Short mmCIF file of C-alpha atoms and ligand atoms in Angstrom, two decimals:
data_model
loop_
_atom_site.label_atom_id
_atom_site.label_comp_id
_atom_site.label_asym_id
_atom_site.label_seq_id
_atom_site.Cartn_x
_atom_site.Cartn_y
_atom_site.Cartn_z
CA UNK D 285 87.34 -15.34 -91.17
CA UNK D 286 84.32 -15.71 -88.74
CA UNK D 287 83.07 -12.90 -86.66
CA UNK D 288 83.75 -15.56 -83.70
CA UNK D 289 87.87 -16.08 -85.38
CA UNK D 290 88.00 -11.96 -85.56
CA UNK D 291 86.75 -11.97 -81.58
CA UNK D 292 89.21 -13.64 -80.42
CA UNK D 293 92.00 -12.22 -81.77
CA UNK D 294 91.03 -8.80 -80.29
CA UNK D 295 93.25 -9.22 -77.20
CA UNK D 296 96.36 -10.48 -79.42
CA UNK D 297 95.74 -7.36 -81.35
CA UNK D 298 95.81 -4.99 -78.15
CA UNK D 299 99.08 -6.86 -77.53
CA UNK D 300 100.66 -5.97 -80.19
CA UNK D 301 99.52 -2.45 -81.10
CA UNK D 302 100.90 -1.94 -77.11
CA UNK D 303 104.01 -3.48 -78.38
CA UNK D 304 104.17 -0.89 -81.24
CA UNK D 305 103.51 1.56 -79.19
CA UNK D 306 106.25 0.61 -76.21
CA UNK D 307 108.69 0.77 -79.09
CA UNK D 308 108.37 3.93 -80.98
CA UNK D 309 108.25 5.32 -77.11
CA UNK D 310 111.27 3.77 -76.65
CA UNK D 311 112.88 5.52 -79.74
CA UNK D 312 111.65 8.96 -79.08
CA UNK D 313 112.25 8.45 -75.44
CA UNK D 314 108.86 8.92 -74.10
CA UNK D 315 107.33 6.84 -71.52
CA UNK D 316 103.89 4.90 -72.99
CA UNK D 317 102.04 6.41 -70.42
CA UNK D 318 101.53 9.71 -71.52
CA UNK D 319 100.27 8.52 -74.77
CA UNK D 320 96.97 7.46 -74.42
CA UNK D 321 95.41 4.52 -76.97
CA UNK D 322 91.73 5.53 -78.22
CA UNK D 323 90.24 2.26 -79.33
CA UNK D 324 88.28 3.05 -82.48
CA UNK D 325 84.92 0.70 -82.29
CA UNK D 326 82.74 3.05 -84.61
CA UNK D 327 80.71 -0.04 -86.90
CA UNK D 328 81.72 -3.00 -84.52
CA UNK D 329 79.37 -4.31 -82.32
CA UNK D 330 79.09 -4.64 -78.83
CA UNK D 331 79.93 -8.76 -79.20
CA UNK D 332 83.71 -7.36 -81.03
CA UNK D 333 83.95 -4.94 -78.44
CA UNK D 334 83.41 -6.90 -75.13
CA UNK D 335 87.09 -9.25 -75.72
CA UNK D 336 89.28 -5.67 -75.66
CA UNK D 337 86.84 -4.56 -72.96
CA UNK D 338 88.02 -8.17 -71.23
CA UNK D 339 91.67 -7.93 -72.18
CA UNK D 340 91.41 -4.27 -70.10
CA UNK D 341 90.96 -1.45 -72.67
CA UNK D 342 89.20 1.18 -70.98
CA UNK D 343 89.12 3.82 -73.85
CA UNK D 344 86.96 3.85 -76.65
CA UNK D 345 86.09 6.40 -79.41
CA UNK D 346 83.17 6.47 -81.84
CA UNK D 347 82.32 9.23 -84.64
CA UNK D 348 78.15 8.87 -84.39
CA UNK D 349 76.36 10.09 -81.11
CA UNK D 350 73.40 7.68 -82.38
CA UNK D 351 75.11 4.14 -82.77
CA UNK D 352 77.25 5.64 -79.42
CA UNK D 353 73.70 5.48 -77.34
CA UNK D 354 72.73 2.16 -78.74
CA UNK D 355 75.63 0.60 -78.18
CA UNK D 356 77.47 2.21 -75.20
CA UNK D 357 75.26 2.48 -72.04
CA UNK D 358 74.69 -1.40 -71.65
CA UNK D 359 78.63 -1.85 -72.01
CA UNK D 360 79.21 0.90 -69.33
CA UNK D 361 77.02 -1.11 -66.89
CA UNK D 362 79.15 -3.97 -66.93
CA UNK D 363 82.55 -1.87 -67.13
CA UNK D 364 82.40 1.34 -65.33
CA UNK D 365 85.20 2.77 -65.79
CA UNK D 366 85.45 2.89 -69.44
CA UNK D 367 85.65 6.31 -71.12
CA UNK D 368 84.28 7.28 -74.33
CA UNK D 369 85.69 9.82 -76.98
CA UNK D 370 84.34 11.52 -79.92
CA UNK D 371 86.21 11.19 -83.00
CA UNK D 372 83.50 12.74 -85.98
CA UNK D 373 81.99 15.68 -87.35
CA UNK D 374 79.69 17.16 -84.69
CA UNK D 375 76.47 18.81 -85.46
CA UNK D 376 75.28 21.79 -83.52
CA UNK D 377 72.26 20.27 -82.39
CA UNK D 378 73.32 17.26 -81.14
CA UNK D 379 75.81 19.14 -78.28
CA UNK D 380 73.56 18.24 -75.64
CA UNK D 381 73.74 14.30 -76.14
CA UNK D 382 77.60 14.36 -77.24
CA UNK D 383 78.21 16.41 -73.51
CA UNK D 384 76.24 13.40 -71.56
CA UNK D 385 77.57 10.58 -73.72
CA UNK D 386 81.66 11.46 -73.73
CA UNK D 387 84.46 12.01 -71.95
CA UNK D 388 86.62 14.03 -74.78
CA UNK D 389 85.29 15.77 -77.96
CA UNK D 390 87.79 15.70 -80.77
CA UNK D 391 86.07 17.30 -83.37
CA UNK D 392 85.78 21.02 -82.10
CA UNK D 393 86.25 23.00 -85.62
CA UNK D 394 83.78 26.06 -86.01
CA UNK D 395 82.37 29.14 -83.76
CA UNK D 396 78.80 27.69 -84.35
CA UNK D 397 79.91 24.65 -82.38
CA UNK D 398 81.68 26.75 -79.82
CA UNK D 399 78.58 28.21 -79.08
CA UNK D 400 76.50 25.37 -79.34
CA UNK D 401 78.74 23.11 -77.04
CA UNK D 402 79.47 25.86 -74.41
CA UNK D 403 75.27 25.50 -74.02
CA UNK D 404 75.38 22.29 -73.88
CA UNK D 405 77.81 22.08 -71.10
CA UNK D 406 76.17 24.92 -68.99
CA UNK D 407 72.81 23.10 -69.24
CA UNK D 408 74.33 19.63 -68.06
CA UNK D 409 76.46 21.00 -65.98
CA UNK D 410 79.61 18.64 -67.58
CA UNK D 411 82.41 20.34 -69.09
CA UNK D 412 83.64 18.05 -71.63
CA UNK D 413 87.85 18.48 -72.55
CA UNK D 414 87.60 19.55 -76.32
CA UNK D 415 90.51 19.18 -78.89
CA UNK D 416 90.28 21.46 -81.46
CA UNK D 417 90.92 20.04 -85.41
CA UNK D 418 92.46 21.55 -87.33
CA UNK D 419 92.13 21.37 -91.05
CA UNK D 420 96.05 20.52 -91.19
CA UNK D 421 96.19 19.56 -95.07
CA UNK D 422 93.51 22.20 -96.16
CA UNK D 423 91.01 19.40 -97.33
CA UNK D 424 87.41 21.59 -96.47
CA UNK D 425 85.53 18.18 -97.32
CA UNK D 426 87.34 16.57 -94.03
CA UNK D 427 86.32 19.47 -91.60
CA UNK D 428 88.91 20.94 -88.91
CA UNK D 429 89.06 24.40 -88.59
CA UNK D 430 92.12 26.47 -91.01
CA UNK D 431 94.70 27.15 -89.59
CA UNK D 432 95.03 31.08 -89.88
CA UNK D 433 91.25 30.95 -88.14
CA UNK D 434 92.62 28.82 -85.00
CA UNK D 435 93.52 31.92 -82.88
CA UNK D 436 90.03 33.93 -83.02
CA UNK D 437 88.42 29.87 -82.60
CA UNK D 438 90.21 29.13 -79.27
CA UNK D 439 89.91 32.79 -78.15
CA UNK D 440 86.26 32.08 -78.84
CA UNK D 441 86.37 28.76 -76.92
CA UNK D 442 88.18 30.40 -73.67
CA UNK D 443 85.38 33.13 -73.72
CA UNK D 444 82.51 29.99 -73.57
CA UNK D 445 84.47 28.20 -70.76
CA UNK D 446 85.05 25.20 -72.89
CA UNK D 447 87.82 23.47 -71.95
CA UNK D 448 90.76 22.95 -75.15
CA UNK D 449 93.07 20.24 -74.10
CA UNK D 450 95.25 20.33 -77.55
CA UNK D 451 94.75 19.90 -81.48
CA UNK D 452 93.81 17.00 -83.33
CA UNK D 453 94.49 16.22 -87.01
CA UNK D 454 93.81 13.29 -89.74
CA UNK D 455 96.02 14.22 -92.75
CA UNK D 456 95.54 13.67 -96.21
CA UNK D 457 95.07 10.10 -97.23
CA UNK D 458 97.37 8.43 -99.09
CA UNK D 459 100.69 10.54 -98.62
CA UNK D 460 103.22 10.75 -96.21
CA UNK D 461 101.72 12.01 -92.28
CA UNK D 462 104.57 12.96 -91.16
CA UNK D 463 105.22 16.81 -91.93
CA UNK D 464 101.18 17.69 -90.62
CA UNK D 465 101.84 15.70 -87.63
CA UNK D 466 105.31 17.99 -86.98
CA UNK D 467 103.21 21.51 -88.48
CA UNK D 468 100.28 20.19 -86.02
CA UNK D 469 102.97 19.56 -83.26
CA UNK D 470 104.16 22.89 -83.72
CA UNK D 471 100.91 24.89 -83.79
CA UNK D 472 100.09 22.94 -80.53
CA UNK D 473 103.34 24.35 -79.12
CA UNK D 474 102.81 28.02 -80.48
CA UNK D 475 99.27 28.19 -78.14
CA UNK D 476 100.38 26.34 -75.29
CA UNK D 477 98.65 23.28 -75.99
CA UNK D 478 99.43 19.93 -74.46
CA UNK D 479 97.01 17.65 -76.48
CA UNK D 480 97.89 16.17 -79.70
CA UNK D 481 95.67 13.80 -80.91
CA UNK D 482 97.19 12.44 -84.07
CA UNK D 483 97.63 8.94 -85.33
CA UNK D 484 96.15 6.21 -86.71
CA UNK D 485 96.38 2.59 -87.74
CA UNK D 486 98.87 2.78 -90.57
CA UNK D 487 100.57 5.52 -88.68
CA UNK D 488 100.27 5.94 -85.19
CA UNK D 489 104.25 4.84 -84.12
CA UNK D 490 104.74 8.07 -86.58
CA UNK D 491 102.82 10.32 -84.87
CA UNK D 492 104.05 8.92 -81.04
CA UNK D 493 107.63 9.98 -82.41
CA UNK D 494 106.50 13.57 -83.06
CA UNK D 495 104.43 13.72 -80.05
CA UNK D 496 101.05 12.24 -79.75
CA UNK D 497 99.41 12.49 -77.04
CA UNK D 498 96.20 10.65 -78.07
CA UNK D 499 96.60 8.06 -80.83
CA UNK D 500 92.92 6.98 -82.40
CA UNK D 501 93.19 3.21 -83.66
CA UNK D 502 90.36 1.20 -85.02
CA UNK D 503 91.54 -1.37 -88.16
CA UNK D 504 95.13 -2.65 -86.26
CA UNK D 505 91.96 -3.78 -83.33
CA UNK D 506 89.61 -4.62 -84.61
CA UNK D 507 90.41 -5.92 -88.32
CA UNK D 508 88.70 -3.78 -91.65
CA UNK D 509 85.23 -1.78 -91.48
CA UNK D 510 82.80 -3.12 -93.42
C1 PLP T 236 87.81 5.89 -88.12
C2 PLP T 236 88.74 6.89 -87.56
C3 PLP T 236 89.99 6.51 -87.00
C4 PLP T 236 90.50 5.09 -87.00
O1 PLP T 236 91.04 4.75 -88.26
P1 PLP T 236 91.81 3.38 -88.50
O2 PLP T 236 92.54 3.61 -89.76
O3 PLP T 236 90.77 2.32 -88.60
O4 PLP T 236 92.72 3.15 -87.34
C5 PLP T 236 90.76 7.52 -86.45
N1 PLP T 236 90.37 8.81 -86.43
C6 PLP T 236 89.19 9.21 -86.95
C7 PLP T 236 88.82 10.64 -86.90
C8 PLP T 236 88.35 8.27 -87.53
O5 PLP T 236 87.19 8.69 -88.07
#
Protein backbone atom coordinates (compact mmCIF):
# COMPACT_ATOMS: atom_id res chain seq x y z
CA UNK A 1 0.00 0.00 0.00
CA UNK A 2 1.26 3.59 -0.84
CA UNK A 3 1.57 6.25 1.73
CA UNK A 4 -0.85 8.21 -0.85
CA UNK A 5 -3.53 4.63 -0.73
CA UNK A 6 -3.06 4.77 3.37
CA UNK A 7 -4.06 8.80 3.12
CA UNK A 8 -6.95 8.40 1.81
CA UNK A 9 -8.44 5.94 3.65
CA UNK A 10 -7.98 8.01 6.86
CA UNK A 11 -11.51 9.48 6.74
CA UNK A 12 -13.15 5.88 5.98
CA UNK A 13 -11.25 4.82 9.00
CA UNK A 14 -12.69 7.73 11.31
CA UNK A 15 -16.00 6.42 9.94
CA UNK A 16 -15.85 3.42 11.08
CA UNK A 17 -14.00 3.54 14.41
CA UNK A 18 -17.17 6.29 15.06
CA UNK A 19 -19.33 3.49 14.01
CA UNK A 20 -17.68 1.18 16.64
CA UNK A 21 -17.89 3.49 18.94
CA UNK A 22 -21.87 4.55 18.36
CA UNK A 23 -22.43 0.86 18.91
CA UNK A 24 -20.80 -0.32 22.03
CA UNK A 25 -22.54 3.18 23.32
CA UNK A 26 -25.52 1.89 22.23
CA UNK A 27 -25.07 -1.42 24.24
CA UNK A 28 -23.96 0.08 27.45
CA UNK A 29 -26.41 2.84 26.99
CA UNK A 30 -24.18 5.75 26.93
CA UNK A 31 -24.47 8.56 24.62
CA UNK A 32 -21.02 8.88 22.21
CA UNK A 33 -20.60 12.16 23.40
CA UNK A 34 -19.21 11.77 26.60
CA UNK A 35 -16.60 9.53 25.28
CA UNK A 36 -14.11 11.43 23.74
CA UNK A 37 -11.82 9.78 20.64
CA UNK A 38 -7.94 10.68 21.12
CA UNK A 39 -6.49 10.20 17.67
CA UNK A 40 -3.11 8.58 18.21
CA UNK A 41 -0.64 10.25 15.39
CA UNK A 42 2.69 9.59 17.42
CA UNK A 43 5.23 8.39 14.10
CA UNK A 44 2.79 9.65 11.29
CA UNK A 45 3.48 12.61 9.62
CA UNK A 46 1.88 15.72 9.20
CA UNK A 47 0.86 14.61 5.25
CA UNK A 48 -1.22 11.24 7.22
CA UNK A 49 -2.48 13.54 9.62
CA UNK A 50 -3.97 16.47 7.55
CA UNK A 51 -7.06 13.89 5.78
CA UNK A 52 -8.52 13.13 9.64
CA UNK A 53 -7.73 16.79 10.34
CA UNK A 54 -10.05 17.35 6.92
CA UNK A 55 -12.61 14.69 7.71
CA UNK A 56 -13.04 16.93 11.27
CA UNK A 57 -10.99 15.21 14.02
CA UNK A 58 -10.06 17.78 16.33
CA UNK A 59 -8.19 15.59 18.98
CA UNK A 60 -4.91 14.30 18.73
CA UNK A 61 -2.44 12.61 21.15
CA UNK A 62 1.30 12.04 20.83
CA UNK A 63 3.80 10.32 23.47
CA UNK A 64 7.16 12.63 22.50
CA UNK A 65 7.12 16.45 23.39
CA UNK A 66 10.00 16.67 20.60
CA UNK A 67 8.33 15.15 17.35
CA UNK A 68 4.96 17.05 19.10
CA UNK A 69 6.88 20.63 18.39
CA UNK A 70 8.03 19.63 14.99
CA UNK A 71 5.09 18.50 13.86
CA UNK A 72 2.18 20.25 15.68
CA UNK A 73 2.44 24.11 15.58
CA UNK A 74 2.27 24.39 11.66
CA UNK A 75 -0.93 22.03 11.79
CA UNK A 76 -2.49 24.27 14.57
CA UNK A 77 -2.13 27.30 12.23
CA UNK A 78 -4.25 25.92 9.71
CA UNK A 79 -6.79 24.20 12.29
CA UNK A 80 -7.21 26.10 15.42
CA UNK A 81 -9.17 24.40 17.25
CA UNK A 82 -7.48 21.17 17.45
CA UNK A 83 -6.37 19.93 20.89
CA UNK A 84 -3.43 17.96 21.70
CA UNK A 85 -2.95 15.20 24.45
CA UNK A 86 -0.08 13.52 25.97
CA UNK A 87 -0.11 9.90 25.96
CA UNK A 88 3.91 8.88 27.14
CA UNK A 89 6.25 8.73 29.84
CA UNK A 90 7.00 12.31 30.93
CA UNK A 91 10.32 13.44 32.10
CA UNK A 92 10.67 15.97 34.84
CA UNK A 93 12.47 18.35 32.87
CA UNK A 94 10.57 18.61 30.04
CA UNK A 95 7.19 19.95 32.23
CA UNK A 96 7.63 23.28 30.97
CA UNK A 97 7.26 22.41 27.10
CA UNK A 98 4.58 19.51 27.75
CA UNK A 99 2.37 22.57 29.81
CA UNK A 100 2.68 24.97 26.52
CA UNK A 101 2.33 22.20 23.96
CA UNK A 102 -1.03 20.18 25.43
CA UNK A 103 -4.25 20.33 26.36
CA UNK A 104 -4.38 16.98 28.72
CA UNK A 105 -1.40 15.09 30.29
CA UNK A 106 -2.07 11.40 30.62
CA UNK A 107 0.93 10.20 31.99
CA UNK A 108 0.96 11.75 35.61
CA UNK A 109 2.62 8.68 37.69
CA UNK A 110 5.27 9.88 40.36
CA UNK A 111 5.67 12.80 43.16
CA UNK A 112 8.83 13.99 41.20
CA UNK A 113 6.51 14.83 38.34
CA UNK A 114 3.93 16.30 40.64
CA UNK A 115 6.35 18.65 41.62
CA UNK A 116 7.91 19.24 38.51
CA UNK A 117 4.55 19.87 36.57
CA UNK A 118 2.90 21.98 39.36
CA UNK A 119 6.21 24.43 38.38
CA UNK A 120 5.66 24.21 35.22
CA UNK A 121 2.14 25.33 35.33
CA UNK A 122 2.77 28.22 37.87
CA UNK A 123 5.53 29.56 35.58
CA UNK A 124 3.22 29.48 32.35
CA UNK A 125 0.50 30.30 33.99
CA UNK A 126 -1.62 27.12 32.15
CA UNK A 127 -3.01 24.55 34.26
CA UNK A 128 -3.01 21.54 32.21
CA UNK A 129 -6.04 18.65 33.28
CA UNK A 130 -3.75 15.64 34.35
CA UNK A 131 -4.93 11.93 34.44
CA UNK A 132 -3.13 10.05 36.70
CA UNK A 133 -1.80 6.22 35.44
CA UNK A 134 -1.93 3.92 37.19
CA UNK A 135 0.26 0.89 37.01
CA UNK A 136 -3.09 -1.31 36.75
CA UNK A 137 -1.32 -4.77 35.88
CA UNK A 138 1.83 -4.11 38.11
CA UNK A 139 4.22 -4.08 34.99
CA UNK A 140 7.09 -1.32 36.61
CA UNK A 141 8.71 -1.39 32.98
CA UNK A 142 5.28 0.36 31.60
CA UNK A 143 5.23 3.22 34.29
CA UNK A 144 1.82 4.33 36.08
CA UNK A 145 1.94 4.83 39.52
CA UNK A 146 0.84 1.38 42.05
CA UNK A 147 -1.99 1.33 43.09
CA UNK A 148 -1.65 1.26 47.03
CA UNK A 149 0.64 4.67 46.32
CA UNK A 150 -2.40 6.47 44.37
CA UNK A 151 -3.90 8.09 47.54
CA UNK A 152 -0.63 9.93 49.01
CA UNK A 153 0.03 10.75 44.76
CA UNK A 154 -3.29 12.63 44.24
CA UNK A 155 -3.19 14.06 47.80
CA UNK A 156 0.18 15.27 46.57
CA UNK A 157 -1.31 16.57 43.28
CA UNK A 158 -4.33 18.57 45.12
CA UNK A 159 -1.61 20.19 47.41
CA UNK A 160 0.38 21.51 43.88
CA UNK A 161 -2.95 22.76 42.36
CA UNK A 162 -2.70 20.38 39.50
CA UNK A 163 -5.74 19.61 38.19
CA UNK A 164 -6.63 15.33 38.16
CA UNK A 165 -9.45 14.81 35.80
CA UNK A 166 -9.50 10.75 36.26
CA UNK A 167 -7.10 7.61 35.81
CA UNK A 168 -5.69 6.25 32.83
CA UNK A 169 -4.46 2.69 32.21
CA UNK A 170 -2.81 0.44 29.25
CA UNK A 171 -3.02 -3.18 30.54
CA UNK A 172 -0.88 -5.94 29.98
CA UNK A 173 -0.38 -6.89 26.39
CA UNK A 174 -1.56 -9.80 25.10
CA UNK A 175 -4.37 -10.91 27.67
CA UNK A 176 -7.73 -10.12 28.22
CA UNK A 177 -8.35 -5.88 29.19
CA UNK A 178 -11.23 -6.30 30.53
CA UNK A 179 -10.93 -6.94 34.45
CA UNK A 180 -8.08 -3.68 34.70
CA UNK A 181 -10.42 -1.64 32.79
CA UNK A 182 -13.42 -2.65 35.56
CA UNK A 183 -10.45 -2.56 38.75
CA UNK A 184 -9.39 0.93 36.98
CA UNK A 185 -13.18 1.86 36.72
CA UNK A 186 -13.55 1.16 40.18
CA UNK A 187 -10.52 2.93 41.69
CA UNK A 188 -11.75 5.97 39.59
CA UNK A 189 -15.06 5.63 41.45
CA UNK A 190 -13.48 5.06 45.02
CA UNK A 191 -11.67 8.89 44.64
CA UNK A 192 -14.30 10.60 42.93
CA UNK A 193 -12.84 10.61 39.66
CA UNK A 194 -14.70 11.23 36.44
CA UNK A 195 -11.87 10.54 33.85
CA UNK A 196 -11.12 7.20 32.57
CA UNK A 197 -8.90 7.10 29.91
CA UNK A 198 -8.71 3.49 28.83
CA UNK A 199 -8.84 1.88 25.45
CA UNK A 200 -7.20 1.22 22.55
CA UNK A 201 -7.30 -0.10 19.02
CA UNK A 202 -7.92 -3.77 19.62
CA UNK A 203 -10.01 -2.78 22.55
CA UNK A 204 -11.51 0.39 22.87
CA UNK A 205 -15.57 -0.82 22.35
CA UNK A 206 -14.33 -2.89 25.65
CA UNK A 207 -13.32 -0.25 27.58
CA UNK A 208 -16.51 2.28 26.32
CA UNK A 209 -18.71 -0.63 27.91
CA UNK A 210 -16.98 -0.30 31.30
CA UNK A 211 -16.77 3.35 31.11
CA UNK A 212 -14.25 5.20 29.14
CA UNK A 213 -14.23 8.38 29.11
CA UNK A 214 -11.20 8.97 26.83
CA UNK A 215 -10.41 6.18 24.37
CA UNK A 216 -6.61 6.62 22.78
CA UNK A 217 -6.63 5.08 19.11
CA UNK A 218 -3.77 5.18 16.72
CA UNK A 219 -3.46 1.67 14.40
CA UNK A 220 -7.63 1.35 13.64
CA UNK A 221 -6.59 5.38 12.01
CA UNK A 222 -4.04 5.40 10.85
CA UNK A 223 -2.95 1.71 9.74
CA UNK A 224 0.48 -0.08 11.64
CA UNK A 225 3.57 2.01 13.11
CA UNK A 226 6.46 1.48 11.45
C1 LIG B 1 0.55 4.24 21.02
C2 LIG B 1 -0.41 4.34 22.15
C3 LIG B 1 -1.80 4.14 21.95
C4 LIG B 1 -2.40 3.75 20.62
O1 LIG B 1 -2.24 2.37 20.38
P1 LIG B 1 -2.94 1.65 19.13
O2 LIG B 1 -2.88 0.22 19.49
O3 LIG B 1 -2.13 2.00 17.94
O4 LIG B 1 -4.34 2.16 19.03
C5 LIG B 1 -2.62 4.30 23.05
N1 LIG B 1 -2.15 4.63 24.27
C6 LIG B 1 -0.83 4.83 24.50
C7 LIG B 1 -0.37 5.18 25.86
C8 LIG B 1 0.07 4.68 23.45
O5 LIG B 1 1.38 4.85 23.70
Amino acid sequence: MTDNATASDAPQRLAQVQAEIDKACKIARRKPEDVTLIAISKTHPADEIVPLLEAGQRVYGENRVQETQEKWPALQERYSDTKLHLVGQLQSNKAEDAAQLFDCIHSLDRPSLVKALGKAFDKTGRQVPCFVQVDIGEEEQKGGCAIRDLPALLEQARGADIPVCGLMCVPPFGIEAAPYFALLAKIADDHGLDGRSMGMSGDYPTAIMLGATHIRVGTALFGARD
